[in-house]
Coordinates of C-alpha atoms in Angstrom, one line a residue:
X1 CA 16.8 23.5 -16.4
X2 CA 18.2 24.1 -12.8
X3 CA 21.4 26.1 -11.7
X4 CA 22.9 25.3 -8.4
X5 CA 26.0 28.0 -7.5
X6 CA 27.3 27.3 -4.8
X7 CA 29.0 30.9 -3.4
X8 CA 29.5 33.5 -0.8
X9 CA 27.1 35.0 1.0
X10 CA 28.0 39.4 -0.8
X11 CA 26.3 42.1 -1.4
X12 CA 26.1 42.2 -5.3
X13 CA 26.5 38.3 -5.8
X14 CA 23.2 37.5 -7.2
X15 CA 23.1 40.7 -9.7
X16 CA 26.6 39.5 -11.0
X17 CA 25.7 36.0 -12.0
X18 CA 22.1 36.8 -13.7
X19 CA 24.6 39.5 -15.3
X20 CA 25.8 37.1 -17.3
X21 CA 22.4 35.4 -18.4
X22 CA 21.6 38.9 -20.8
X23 CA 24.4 38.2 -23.5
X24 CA 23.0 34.8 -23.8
X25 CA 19.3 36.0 -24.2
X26 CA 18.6 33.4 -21.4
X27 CA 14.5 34.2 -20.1
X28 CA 14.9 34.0 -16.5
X29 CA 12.4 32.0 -14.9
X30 CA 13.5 31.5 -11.6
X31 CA 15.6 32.8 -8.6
X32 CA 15.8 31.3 -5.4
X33 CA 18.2 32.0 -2.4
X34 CA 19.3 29.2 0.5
X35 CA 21.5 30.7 2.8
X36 CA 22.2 28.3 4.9
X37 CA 23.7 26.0 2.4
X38 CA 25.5 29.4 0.9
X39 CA 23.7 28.9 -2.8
X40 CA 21.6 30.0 -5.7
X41 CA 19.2 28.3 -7.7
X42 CA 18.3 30.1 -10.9
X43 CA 15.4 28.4 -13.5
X44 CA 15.0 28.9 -17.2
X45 CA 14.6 26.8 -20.3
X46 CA 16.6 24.3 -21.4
X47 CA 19.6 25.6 -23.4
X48 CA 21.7 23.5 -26.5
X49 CA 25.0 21.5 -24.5
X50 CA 27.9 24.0 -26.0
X51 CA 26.2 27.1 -24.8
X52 CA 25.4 25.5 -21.3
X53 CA 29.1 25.0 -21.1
X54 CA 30.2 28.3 -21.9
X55 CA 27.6 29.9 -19.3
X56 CA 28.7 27.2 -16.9
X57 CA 32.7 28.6 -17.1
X58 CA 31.6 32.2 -16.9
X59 CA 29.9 31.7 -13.4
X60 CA 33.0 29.6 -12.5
X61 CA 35.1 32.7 -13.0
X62 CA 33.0 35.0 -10.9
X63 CA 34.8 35.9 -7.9
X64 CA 33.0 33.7 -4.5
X65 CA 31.9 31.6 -6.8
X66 CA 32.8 27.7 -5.4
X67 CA 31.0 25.6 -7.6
X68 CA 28.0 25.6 -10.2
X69 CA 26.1 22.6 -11.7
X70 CA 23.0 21.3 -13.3
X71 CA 20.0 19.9 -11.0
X72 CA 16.7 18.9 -11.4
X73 CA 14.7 20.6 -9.0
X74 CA 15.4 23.2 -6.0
X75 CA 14.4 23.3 -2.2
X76 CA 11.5 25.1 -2.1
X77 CA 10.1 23.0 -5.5
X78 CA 10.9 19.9 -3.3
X79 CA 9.3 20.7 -0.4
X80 CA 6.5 22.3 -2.3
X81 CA 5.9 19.2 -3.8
X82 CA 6.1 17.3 -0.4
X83 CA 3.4 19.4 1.2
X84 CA 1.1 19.0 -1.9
X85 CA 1.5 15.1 -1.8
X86 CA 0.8 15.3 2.0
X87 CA -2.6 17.7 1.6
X88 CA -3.5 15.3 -1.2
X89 CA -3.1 12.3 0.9
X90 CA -5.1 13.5 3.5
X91 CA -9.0 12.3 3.8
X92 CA -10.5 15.5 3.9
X93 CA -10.3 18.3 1.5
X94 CA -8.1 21.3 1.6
X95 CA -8.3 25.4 0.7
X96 CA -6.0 27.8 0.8
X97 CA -7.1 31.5 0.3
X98 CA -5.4 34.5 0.6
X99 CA -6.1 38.0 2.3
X100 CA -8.5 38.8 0.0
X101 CA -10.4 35.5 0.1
X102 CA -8.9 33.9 -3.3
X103 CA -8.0 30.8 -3.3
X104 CA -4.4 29.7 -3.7
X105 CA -4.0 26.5 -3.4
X106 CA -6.6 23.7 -3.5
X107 CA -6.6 19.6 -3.4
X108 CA -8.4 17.8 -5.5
X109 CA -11.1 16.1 -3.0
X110 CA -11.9 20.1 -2.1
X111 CA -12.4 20.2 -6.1
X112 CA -14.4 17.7 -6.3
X113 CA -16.8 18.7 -3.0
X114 CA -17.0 22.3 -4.8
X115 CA -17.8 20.3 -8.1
X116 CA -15.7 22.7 -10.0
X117 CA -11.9 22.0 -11.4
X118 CA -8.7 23.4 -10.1
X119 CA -8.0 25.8 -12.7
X120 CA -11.7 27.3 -12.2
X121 CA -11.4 27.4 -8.6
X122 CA -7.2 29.3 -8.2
X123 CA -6.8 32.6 -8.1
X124 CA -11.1 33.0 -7.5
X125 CA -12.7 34.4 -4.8
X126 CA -14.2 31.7 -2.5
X127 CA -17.2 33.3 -2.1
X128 CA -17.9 32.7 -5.5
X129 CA -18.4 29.1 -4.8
X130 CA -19.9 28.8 -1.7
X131 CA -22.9 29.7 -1.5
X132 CA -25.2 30.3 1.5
X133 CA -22.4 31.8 4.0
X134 CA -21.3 35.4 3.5
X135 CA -17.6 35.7 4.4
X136 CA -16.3 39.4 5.3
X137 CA -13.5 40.9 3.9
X138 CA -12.4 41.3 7.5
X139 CA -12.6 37.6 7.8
X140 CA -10.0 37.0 5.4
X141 CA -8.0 40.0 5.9
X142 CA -7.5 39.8 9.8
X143 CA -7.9 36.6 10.9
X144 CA -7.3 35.7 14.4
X145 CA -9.1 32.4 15.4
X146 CA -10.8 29.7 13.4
X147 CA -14.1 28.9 12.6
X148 CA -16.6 25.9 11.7
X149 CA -19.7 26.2 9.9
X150 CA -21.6 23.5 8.4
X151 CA -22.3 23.6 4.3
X152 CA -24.2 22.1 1.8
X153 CA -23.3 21.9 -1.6
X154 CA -25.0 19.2 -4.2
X155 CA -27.4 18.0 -1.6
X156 CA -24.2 17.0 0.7
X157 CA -23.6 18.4 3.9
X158 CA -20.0 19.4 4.6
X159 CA -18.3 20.6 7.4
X160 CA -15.9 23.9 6.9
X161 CA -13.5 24.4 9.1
X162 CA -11.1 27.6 9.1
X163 CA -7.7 28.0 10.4
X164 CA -5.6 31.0 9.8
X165 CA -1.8 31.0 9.4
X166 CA 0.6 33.8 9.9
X167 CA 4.6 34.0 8.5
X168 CA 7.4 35.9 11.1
X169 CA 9.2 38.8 9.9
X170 CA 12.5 39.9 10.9
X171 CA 11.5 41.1 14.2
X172 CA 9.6 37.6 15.5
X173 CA 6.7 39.7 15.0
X174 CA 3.5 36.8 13.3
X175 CA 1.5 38.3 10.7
X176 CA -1.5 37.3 8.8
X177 CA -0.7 35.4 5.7
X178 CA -4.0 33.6 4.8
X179 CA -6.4 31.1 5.9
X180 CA -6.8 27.3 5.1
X181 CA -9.6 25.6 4.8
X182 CA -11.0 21.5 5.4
X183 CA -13.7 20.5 4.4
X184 CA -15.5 17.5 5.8
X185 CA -18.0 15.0 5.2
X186 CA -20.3 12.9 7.2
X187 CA -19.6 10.2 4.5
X188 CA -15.8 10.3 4.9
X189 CA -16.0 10.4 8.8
X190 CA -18.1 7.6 8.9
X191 CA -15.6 5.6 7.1
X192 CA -12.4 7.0 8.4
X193 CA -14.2 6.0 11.7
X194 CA -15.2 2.1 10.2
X195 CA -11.2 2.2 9.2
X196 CA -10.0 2.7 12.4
X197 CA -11.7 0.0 14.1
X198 CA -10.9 -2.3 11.3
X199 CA -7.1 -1.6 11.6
X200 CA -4.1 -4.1 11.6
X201 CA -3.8 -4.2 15.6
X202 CA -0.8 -6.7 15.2
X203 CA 0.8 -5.5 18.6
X204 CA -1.3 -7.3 21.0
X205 CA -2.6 -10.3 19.2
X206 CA -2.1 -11.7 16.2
X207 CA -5.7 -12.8 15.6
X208 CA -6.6 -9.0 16.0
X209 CA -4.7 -8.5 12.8
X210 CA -7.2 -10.2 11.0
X211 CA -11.1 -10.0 11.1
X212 CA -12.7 -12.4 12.3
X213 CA -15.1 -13.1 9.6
X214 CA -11.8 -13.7 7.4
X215 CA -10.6 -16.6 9.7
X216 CA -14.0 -19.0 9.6
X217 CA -12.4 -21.2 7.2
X218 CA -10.3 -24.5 8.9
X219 CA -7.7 -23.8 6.6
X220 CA -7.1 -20.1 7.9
X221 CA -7.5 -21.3 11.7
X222 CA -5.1 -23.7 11.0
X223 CA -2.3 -21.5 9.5
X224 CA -2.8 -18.7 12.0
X225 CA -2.4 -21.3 14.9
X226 CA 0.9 -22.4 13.4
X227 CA 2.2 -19.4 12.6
X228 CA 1.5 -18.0 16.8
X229 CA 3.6 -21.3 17.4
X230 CA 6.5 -20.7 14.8
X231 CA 6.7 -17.0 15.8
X232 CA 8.8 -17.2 18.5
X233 CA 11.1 -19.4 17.1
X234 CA 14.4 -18.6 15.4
X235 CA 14.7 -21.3 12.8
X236 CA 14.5 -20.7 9.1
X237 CA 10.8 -20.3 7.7
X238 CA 9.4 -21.8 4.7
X239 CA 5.9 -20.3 3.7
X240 CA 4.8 -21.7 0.6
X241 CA 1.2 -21.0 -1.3
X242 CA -0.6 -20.0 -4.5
X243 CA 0.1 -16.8 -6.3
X244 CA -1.9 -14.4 -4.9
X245 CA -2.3 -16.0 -1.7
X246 CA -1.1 -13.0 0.9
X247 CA 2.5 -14.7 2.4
X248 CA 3.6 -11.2 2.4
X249 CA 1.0 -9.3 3.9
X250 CA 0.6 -12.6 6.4
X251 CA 4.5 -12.3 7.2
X252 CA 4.4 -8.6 7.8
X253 CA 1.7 -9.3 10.7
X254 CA 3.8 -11.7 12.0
X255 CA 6.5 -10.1 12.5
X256 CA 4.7 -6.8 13.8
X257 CA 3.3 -9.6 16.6
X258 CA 6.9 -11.1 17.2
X259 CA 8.4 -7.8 17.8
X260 CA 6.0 -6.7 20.3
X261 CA 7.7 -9.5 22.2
X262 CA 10.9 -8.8 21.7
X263 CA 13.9 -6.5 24.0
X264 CA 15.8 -5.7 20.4
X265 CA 14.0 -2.2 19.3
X266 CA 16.4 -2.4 16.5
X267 CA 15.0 -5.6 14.8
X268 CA 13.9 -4.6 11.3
X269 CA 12.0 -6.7 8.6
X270 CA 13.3 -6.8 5.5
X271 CA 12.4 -7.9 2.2
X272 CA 13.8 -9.1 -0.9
X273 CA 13.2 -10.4 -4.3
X274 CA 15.9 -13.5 -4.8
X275 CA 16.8 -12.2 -8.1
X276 CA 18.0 -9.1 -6.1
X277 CA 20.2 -11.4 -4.0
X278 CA 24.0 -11.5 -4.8
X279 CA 26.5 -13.1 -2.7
X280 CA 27.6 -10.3 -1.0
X281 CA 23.9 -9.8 0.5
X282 CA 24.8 -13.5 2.1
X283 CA 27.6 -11.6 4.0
X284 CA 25.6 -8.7 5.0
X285 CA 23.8 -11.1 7.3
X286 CA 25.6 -11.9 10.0
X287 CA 25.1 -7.9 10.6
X288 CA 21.7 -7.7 10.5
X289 CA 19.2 -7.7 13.1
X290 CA 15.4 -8.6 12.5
X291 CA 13.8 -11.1 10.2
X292 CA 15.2 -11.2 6.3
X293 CA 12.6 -12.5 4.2
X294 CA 13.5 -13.6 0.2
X295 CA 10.4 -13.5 -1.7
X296 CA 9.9 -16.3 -4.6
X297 CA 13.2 -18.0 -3.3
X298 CA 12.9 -20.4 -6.5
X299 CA 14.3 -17.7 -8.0
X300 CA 18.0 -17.6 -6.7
X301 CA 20.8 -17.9 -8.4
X302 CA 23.0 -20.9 -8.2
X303 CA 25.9 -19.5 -6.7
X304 CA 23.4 -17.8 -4.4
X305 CA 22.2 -21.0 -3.4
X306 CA 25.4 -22.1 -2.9
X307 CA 26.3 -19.5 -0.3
X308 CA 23.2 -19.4 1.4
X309 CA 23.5 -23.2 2.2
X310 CA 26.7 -22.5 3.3
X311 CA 25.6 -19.6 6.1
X312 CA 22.7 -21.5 7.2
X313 CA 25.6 -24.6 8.0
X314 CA 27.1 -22.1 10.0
X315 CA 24.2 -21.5 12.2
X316 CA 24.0 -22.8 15.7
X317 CA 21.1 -25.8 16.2
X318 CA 20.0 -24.8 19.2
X319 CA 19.6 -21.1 19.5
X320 CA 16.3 -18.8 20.7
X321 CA 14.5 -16.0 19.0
X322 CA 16.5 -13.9 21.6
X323 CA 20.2 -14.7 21.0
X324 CA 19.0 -14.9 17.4
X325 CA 20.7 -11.4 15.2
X326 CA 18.8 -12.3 12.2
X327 CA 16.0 -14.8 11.0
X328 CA 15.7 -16.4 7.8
X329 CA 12.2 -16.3 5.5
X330 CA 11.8 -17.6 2.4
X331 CA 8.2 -17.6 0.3
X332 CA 7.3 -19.3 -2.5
X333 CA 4.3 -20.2 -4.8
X334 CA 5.3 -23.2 -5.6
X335 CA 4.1 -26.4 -3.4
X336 CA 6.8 -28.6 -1.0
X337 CA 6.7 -31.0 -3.9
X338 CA 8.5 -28.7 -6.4
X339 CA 10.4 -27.1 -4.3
X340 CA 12.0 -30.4 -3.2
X341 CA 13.0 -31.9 -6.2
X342 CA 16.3 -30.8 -6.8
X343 CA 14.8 -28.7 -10.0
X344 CA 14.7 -25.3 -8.9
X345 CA 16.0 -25.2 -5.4
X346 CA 19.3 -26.9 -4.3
X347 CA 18.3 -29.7 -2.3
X348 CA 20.2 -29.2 0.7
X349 CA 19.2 -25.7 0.8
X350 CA 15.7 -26.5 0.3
X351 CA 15.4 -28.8 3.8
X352 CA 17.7 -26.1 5.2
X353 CA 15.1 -23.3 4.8
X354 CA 12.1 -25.9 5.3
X355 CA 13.6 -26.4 8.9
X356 CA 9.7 -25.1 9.5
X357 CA 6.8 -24.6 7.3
X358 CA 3.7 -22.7 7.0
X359 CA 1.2 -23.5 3.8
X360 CA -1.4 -20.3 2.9
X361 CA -4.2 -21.6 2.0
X362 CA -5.7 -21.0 -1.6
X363 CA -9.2 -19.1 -1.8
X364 CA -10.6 -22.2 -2.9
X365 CA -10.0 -23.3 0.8
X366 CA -11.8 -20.3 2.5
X367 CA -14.5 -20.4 0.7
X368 CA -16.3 -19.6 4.6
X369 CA -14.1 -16.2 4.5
X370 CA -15.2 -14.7 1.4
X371 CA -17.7 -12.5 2.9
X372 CA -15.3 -11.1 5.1
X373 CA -12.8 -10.7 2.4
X374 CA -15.2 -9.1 0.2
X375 CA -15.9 -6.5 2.9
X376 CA -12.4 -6.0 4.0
X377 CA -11.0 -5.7 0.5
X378 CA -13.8 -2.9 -0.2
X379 CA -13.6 -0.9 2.9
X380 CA -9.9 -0.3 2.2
X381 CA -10.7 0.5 -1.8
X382 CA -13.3 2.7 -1.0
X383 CA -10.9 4.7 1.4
X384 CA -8.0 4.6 -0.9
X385 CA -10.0 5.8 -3.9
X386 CA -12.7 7.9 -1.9
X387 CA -15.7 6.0 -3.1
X388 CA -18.8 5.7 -1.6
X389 CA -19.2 1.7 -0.1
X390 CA -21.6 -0.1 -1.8
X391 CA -24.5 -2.7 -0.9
X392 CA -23.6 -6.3 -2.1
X393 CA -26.5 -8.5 -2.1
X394 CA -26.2 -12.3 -1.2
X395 CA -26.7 -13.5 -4.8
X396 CA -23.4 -11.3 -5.8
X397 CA -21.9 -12.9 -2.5
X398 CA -22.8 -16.6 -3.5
X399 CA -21.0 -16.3 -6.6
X400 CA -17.8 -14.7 -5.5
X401 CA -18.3 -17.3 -3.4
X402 CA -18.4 -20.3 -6.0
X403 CA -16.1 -19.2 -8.4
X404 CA -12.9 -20.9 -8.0
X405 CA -10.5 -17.8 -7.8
X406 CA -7.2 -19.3 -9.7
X407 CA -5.6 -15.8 -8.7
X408 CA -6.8 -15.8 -5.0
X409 CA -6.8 -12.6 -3.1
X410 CA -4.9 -10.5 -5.5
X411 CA -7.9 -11.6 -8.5
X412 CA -10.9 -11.3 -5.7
X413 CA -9.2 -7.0 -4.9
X414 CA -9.2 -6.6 -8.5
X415 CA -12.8 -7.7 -9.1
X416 CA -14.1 -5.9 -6.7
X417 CA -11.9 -2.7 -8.0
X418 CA -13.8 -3.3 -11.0
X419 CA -17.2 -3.4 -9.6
X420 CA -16.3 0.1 -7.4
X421 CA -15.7 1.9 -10.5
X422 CA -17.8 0.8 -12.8
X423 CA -20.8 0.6 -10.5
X424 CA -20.7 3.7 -8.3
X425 CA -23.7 4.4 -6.1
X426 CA -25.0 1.0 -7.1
X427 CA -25.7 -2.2 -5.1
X428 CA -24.1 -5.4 -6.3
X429 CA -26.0 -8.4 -8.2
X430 CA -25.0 -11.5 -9.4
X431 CA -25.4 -10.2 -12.9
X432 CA -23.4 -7.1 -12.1
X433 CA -19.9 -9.3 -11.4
X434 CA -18.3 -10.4 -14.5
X435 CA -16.0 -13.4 -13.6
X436 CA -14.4 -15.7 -16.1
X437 CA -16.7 -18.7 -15.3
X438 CA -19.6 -17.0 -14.3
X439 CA -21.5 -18.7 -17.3
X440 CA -21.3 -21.9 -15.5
X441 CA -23.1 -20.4 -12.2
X442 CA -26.3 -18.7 -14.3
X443 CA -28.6 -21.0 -12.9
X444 CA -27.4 -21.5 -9.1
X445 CA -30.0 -20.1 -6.2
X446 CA -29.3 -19.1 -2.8
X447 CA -31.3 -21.8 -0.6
X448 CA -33.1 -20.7 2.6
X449 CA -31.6 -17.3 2.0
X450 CA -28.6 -18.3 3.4
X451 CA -25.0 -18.2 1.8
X452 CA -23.4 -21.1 4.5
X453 CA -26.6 -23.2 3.6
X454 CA -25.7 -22.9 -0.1
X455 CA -21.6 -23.5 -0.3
X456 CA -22.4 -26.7 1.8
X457 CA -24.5 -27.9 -0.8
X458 CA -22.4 -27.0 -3.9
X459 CA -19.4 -28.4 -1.4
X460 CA -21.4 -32.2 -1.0
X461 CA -22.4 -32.5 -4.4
X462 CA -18.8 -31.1 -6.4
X463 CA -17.4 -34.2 -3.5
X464 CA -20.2 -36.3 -4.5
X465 CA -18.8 -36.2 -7.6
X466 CA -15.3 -36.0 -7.5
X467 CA -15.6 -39.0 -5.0
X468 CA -15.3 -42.0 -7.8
X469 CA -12.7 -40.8 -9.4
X470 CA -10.3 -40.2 -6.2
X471 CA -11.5 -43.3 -4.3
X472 CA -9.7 -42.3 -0.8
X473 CA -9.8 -39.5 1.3
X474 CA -6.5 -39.5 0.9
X475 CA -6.5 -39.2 -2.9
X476 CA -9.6 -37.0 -3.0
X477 CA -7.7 -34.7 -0.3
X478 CA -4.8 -34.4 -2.6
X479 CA -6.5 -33.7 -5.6
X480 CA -8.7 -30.6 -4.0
X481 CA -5.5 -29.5 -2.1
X482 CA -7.0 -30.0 1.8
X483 CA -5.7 -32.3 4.7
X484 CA -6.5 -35.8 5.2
X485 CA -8.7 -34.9 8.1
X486 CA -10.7 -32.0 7.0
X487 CA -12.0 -34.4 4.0
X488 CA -12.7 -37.3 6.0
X489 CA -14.9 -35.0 8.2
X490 CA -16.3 -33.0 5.3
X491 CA -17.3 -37.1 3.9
X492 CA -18.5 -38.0 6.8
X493 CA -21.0 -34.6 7.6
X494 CA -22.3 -34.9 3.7
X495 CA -23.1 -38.7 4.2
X496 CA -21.1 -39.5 1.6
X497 CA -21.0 -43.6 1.2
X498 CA -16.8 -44.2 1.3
X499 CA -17.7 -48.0 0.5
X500 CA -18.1 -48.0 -3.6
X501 CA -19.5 -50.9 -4.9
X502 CA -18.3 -54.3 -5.9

């Protein structure tokens, strides 16, 4: 339990109010002073309601005293807690040791580089665990500069670099208060290195924003061109696609490449769930500067609905992304179909908020982009969980690549999360990926040792097949979800006889 008493600053204040924690047999467990905010935190164990009361009018009726009430954490515990969030987030590991070299603090990356566990390694010498370097008590106890030295612990070279700190006293006068320590690897500079290169680079183009090998597919193409040409516009938005599919992510980039363009530094993107919307969020628009993006808009209410129709109506037609305050986004994973039927979405608001729209392709439409996927998806898992990256052979690569991926992107990161952790240090097979049709696949082979080689002929046989039963390219583009156009073509490469017999 946490005391906040708000108070003067007096001589004799603090001694007054832990005064009256000794009748109560109240274990103190902390004291801490703010004087800029004029209060006093004290710490101890929770206490039964009626007693808390009692000790609460006491304080009150100590002279200075403003206020007093229960909270659950102080200052210095917050911002403690903030720095050791920050050092933990940070991609190399981090030591603190005192002036005699033991170690105060440490993350758990520097635990894990040491091979030992936090509670063996606080309060220890340093020395103890390094081994190979011999550190002076002069080192610790005076530091002036810092220092790097290169390590190796459990066959792994490391790079150790020192920093002292130093805390003012009351004259301005810096003295020596410890030293902290990173610790690098070659490993995690190599990949902190591949990160950078790889990241979102929305402000110049938006191609940048994605890899290259994760556009191949016509489907993506497609969709990116569209969205460069909707960008700039200021109409309402419609994105529609699978679960799983990346509208989000896709929208955030989007934006990030709009307002590069834009003279409005004040434009923000927001986001919202449309069960979060009420009507009063409909009001709030007119003040808002940016895009406003509703998430699963199926989900609105009907009032909602009601009053959203109604703002759009208001709208001017002709208007540019400039004179524009706020933009209108919806996303959905339901197709045009549904979301035109009068069954979930008002119908007028539907054609309202269709004004444009932008279809993400499923996975099973970029079947081209898996490999880049694959690699994108684990570069960024491997930095986030600090795991090594692993080899994945062209056998594991054909089946991600044939399996039909009913949860797209979403179901292809948490495969591979899978295969990270339970395959550490290990290169990928075929046999190593469990996917829920992966019995069907047992026999396929890569031919010519080439994964393009391969999809195309799995692609000409599935349409070989599917062919009588959808006897149009329109029907048979329909029923595998592509465009008129991209089957005929995909017919036409595969020699696929169109003509069925009499």
């Amino acid at each position: 339990m946490r005391l906040e008493i708000q108070c003067e600053d007096r001589i004799g204040m603090v001694r007054e109010i832990l005064d009256l924690f000794i009748p109560h047999q109240i274990d103190m467990r902390l004291v801490e002073m703010d004087t800029k905010r004029r209060c006093i935190y004290c710490g101890f164990l929770d206490i039964p309601f009626l007693q808390l009361q009692r000790l609460l009018a006491e304080i009150r009726r100590l002279e200075s005293v403003e206020d007093v009430k229960t909270v659950i954490f102080t200052p210095f515990e917050r911002e403690h807690n903030a720095l050791y969030t920050l050092l933990e987030a940070l991609p190399d590991g981090v030591i603190s040791v005192d002036l005699k070299g033991e170690i105060t603090m440490v993350t758990e990356l520097a635990a894990e580089d040491l091979n030992v566990s936090i509670a063996d390694l606080l309060h220890k010498p340093l020395q103890q665990f390094i081994k190979g370097i011999s550190f002076s008590k002069e080192t610790w106890a005076n530091p002036k500069v810092g220092m790097s030295k290169r390590i190796r612990i459990r066959n792994k070279t490391l790079l150790l670099e020192t920093k002292p700190f130093f805390v003012s006293d009351d004259d301005g006068i810096e003295n020596p208060a410890g030293t902290v320590i990173y610790l690098k690897s070659e490993l995690r500079l190599d990949r902190q290195a591949a990160s950078l290169k790889q990241a979102p680079n929305a402000e110049c183009h938006l191609e940048i924003y994605f890899q290259s090998a994760v556009i191949k597919s016509e489907s993506m193409r497609r969709a990116l061109a569209e969205a460069k040409a909707f960008a700039g516009m200021a109409m309402p938005l419609l994105v529609h696609g699978e679960v799983g599919t990346g509208k989000r992510d896709f929208i955030e980039a989007l934006f990030q490449y709009w307002h590069k363009q834009q003279v409005d530094p004040e434009a923000q993107l927001i986001i919202r769930h449309a069960r979060d919307m009420t009507c009063d969020a409909i009001v709030e628009l007119d003040s808002l500067s940016g895009w406003f993006v509703i998430t699963d808009i199926e989900y609105l209410d009907e009032q909602v609905q009601v009053d959203l129709a109604n703002w759009l109506t208001r709208q001017p037609s002709v208007v540019s992304s400039f004179d524009a305050s706020v933009r209108l986004i919806s996303l959905s994973s339901l197709s045009r179909q549904q979301l035109s039927d009068g069954t979930t979405l008002n119908k007028s608001l539907y054609f309202a908020l269709a004004t444009l729209h932008l279809a993400m392709p499923s996975l099973r439409e970029r079947r081209e982009d898996i490999d880049g996927l694959v690699q994108q998806v684990i570069l960024e898992q491997t930095e986030r969980y600090r795991l090594p990256i692993p080899i994945v052979s062209k056998s594991a690569l054909t089946k991600l690549a044939l399996y039909s991926w009913p949860g797209n992107l979403k179901e292809l990161q948490n495969i591979c999360l899978q295969a990270l952790l339970t395959l550490k240090g290990k290169a990928w097979t075929a046999d190593d990926l469990m996917l829920p049709e992966s019995s069907t696949m047992a026999s396929l082979e890569l031919i010519n040792d080439s994964l393009e080689i391969t999809l195309k002929q799995w692609e000409a046989n599935l349409l070989r097949t599917l062919y009588p039963n959808f006897p149009s390219t329109r029907r048979l583009a329909k029923a595998v979800g592509m465009s008129h156009s991209a089957i005929a073509n995909k017919l036409k490469e595969y020699g696929i006889n169109t003509r069925l017999p009499d």
